[in-house]
Short mmCIF file of C-alpha atoms in Angstrom, two decimals:
data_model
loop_
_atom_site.label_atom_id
_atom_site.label_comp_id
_atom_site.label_asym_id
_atom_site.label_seq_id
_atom_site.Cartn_x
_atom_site.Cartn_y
_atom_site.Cartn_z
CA UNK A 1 7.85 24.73 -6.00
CA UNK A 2 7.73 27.20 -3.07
CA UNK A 3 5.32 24.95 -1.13
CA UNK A 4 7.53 22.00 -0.75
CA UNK A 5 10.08 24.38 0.97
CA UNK A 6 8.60 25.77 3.14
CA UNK A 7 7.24 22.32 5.05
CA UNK A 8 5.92 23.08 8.31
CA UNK A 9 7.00 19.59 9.85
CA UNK A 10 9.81 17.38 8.69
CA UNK A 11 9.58 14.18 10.82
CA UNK A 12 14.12 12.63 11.23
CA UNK A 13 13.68 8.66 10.46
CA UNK A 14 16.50 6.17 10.57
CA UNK A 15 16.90 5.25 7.16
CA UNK A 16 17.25 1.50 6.05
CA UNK A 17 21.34 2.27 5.43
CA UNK A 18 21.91 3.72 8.00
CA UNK A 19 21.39 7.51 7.55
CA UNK A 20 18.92 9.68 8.35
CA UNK A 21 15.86 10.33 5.46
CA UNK A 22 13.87 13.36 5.76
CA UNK A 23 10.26 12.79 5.50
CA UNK A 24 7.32 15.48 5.30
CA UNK A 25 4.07 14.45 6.82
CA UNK A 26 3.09 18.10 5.34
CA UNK A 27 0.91 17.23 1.99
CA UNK A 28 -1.42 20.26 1.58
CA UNK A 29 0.70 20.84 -1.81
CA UNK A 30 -0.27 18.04 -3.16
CA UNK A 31 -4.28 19.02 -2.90
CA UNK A 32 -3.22 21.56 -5.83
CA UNK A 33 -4.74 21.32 -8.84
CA UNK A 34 -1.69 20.78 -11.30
CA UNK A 35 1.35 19.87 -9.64
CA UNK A 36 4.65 19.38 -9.97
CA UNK A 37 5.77 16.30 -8.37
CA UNK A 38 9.23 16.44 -10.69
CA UNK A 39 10.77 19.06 -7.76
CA UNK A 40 9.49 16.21 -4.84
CA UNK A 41 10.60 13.13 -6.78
CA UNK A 42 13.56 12.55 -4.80
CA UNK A 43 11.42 13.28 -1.22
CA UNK A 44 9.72 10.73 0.33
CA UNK A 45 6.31 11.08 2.04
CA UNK A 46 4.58 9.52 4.88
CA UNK A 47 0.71 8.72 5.17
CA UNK A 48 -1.62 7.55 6.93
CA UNK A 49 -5.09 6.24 6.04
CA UNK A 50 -7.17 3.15 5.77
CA UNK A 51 -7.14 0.22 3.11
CA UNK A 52 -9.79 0.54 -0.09
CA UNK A 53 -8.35 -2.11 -1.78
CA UNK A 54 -5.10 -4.11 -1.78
CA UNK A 55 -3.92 -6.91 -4.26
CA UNK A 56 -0.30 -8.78 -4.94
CA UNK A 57 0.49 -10.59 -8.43
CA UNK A 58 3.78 -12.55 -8.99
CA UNK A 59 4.00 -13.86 -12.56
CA UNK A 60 7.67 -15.39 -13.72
CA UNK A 61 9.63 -12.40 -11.27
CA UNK A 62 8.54 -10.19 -8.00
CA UNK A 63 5.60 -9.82 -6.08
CA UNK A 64 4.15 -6.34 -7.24
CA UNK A 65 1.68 -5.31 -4.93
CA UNK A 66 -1.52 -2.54 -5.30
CA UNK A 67 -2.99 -0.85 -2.30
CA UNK A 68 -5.28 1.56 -2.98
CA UNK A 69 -5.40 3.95 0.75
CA UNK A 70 -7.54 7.18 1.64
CA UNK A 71 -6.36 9.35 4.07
CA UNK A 72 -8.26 11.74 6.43
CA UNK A 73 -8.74 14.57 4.03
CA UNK A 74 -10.38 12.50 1.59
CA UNK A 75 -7.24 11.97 -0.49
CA UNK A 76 -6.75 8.62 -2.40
CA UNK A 77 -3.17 7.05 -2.87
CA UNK A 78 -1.87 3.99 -4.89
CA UNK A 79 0.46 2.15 -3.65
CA UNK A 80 3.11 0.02 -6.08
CA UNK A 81 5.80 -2.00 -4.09
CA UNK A 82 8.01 -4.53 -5.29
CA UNK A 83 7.25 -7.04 -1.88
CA UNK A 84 4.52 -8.50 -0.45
CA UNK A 85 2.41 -6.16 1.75
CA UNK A 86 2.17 -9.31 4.37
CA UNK A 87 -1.01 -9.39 6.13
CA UNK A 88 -2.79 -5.75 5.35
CA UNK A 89 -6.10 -6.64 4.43
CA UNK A 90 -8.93 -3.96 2.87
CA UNK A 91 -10.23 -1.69 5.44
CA UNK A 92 -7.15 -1.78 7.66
CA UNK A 93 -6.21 1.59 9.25
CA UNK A 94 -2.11 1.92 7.53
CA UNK A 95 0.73 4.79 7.29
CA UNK A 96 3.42 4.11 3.92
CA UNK A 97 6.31 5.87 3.25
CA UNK A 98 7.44 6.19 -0.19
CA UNK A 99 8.02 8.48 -3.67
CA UNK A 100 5.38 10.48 -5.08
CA UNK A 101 5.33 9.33 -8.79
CA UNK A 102 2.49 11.23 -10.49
CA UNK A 103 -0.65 11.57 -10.21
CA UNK A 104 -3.83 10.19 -12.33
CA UNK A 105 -7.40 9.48 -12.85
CA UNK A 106 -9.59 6.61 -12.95
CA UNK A 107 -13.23 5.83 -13.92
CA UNK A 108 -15.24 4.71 -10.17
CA UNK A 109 -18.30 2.59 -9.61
CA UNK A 110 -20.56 5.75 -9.34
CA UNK A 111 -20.10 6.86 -12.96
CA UNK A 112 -16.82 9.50 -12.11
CA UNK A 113 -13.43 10.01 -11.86
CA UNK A 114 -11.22 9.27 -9.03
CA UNK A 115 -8.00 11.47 -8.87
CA UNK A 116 -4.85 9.31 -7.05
CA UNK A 117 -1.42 10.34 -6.21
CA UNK A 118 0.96 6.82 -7.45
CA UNK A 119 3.36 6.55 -4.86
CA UNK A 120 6.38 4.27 -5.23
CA UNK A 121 6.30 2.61 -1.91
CA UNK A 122 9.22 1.85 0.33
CA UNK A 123 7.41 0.51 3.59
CA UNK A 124 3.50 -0.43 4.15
CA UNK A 125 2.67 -1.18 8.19
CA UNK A 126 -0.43 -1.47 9.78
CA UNK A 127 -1.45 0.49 12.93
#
């Protein structure tokens, strides 16, 4: 995908073992309408945006946890981690970092669909 390479702004971040990670904070390719997240699978992506809705099961194994976040632009994200998001309650103001998984659609309380980008998440902080 031509988009992805030619990023405007690719943010240098201290990875957790000890190398650098490169991390776009460029997402206008993923407003498209079918995309390709197969040639980004292996990128991670930062966002910001504030807390819709956040919940944490742990049944017989890990804490999975669920935080549905909107960004600026409107965009909606799901959030999946394997650890507890700590104290990041709904309407908190968040940025992630994490894989772009797919994207999908969901029926919402007004009688629509709600299109969401899953992102495998790698770190969840309030700010």
């Amino acid at each position: 995908m031509q988009q992805i390479q030619k990023r405007k702004q690719v943010n240098r971040r201290e990875g957790s073992f000890g190398y650098a990670e490169q991390i776009s904070t460029d997402l206008s390719w993923l407003t498209e309408k079918s995309i390709n997240l197969s040639d980004v699978s292996s990128s991670f992506i930062s966002v910001k945006g504030t807390v819709i809705s956040i919940k944490e099961t742990s049944q017989d194994g890990p804490t999975i946890s669920n935080a549905d976040i909107i960004d600026a632009k409107g965009n909606i994200y799901s959030y999946i981690s394997y650890k507890s998001t700590g104290d990041i309650l709904d309407g908190d103001v968040v940025e992630f970092w994490g894989i772009p998984l797919g994207t999908y659609s969901f029926d919402n309380v007004s009688g629509g669909l709600t299109n969401s980008i899953a992102i495998f998440g790698g770190q969840i902080e309030k700010r």
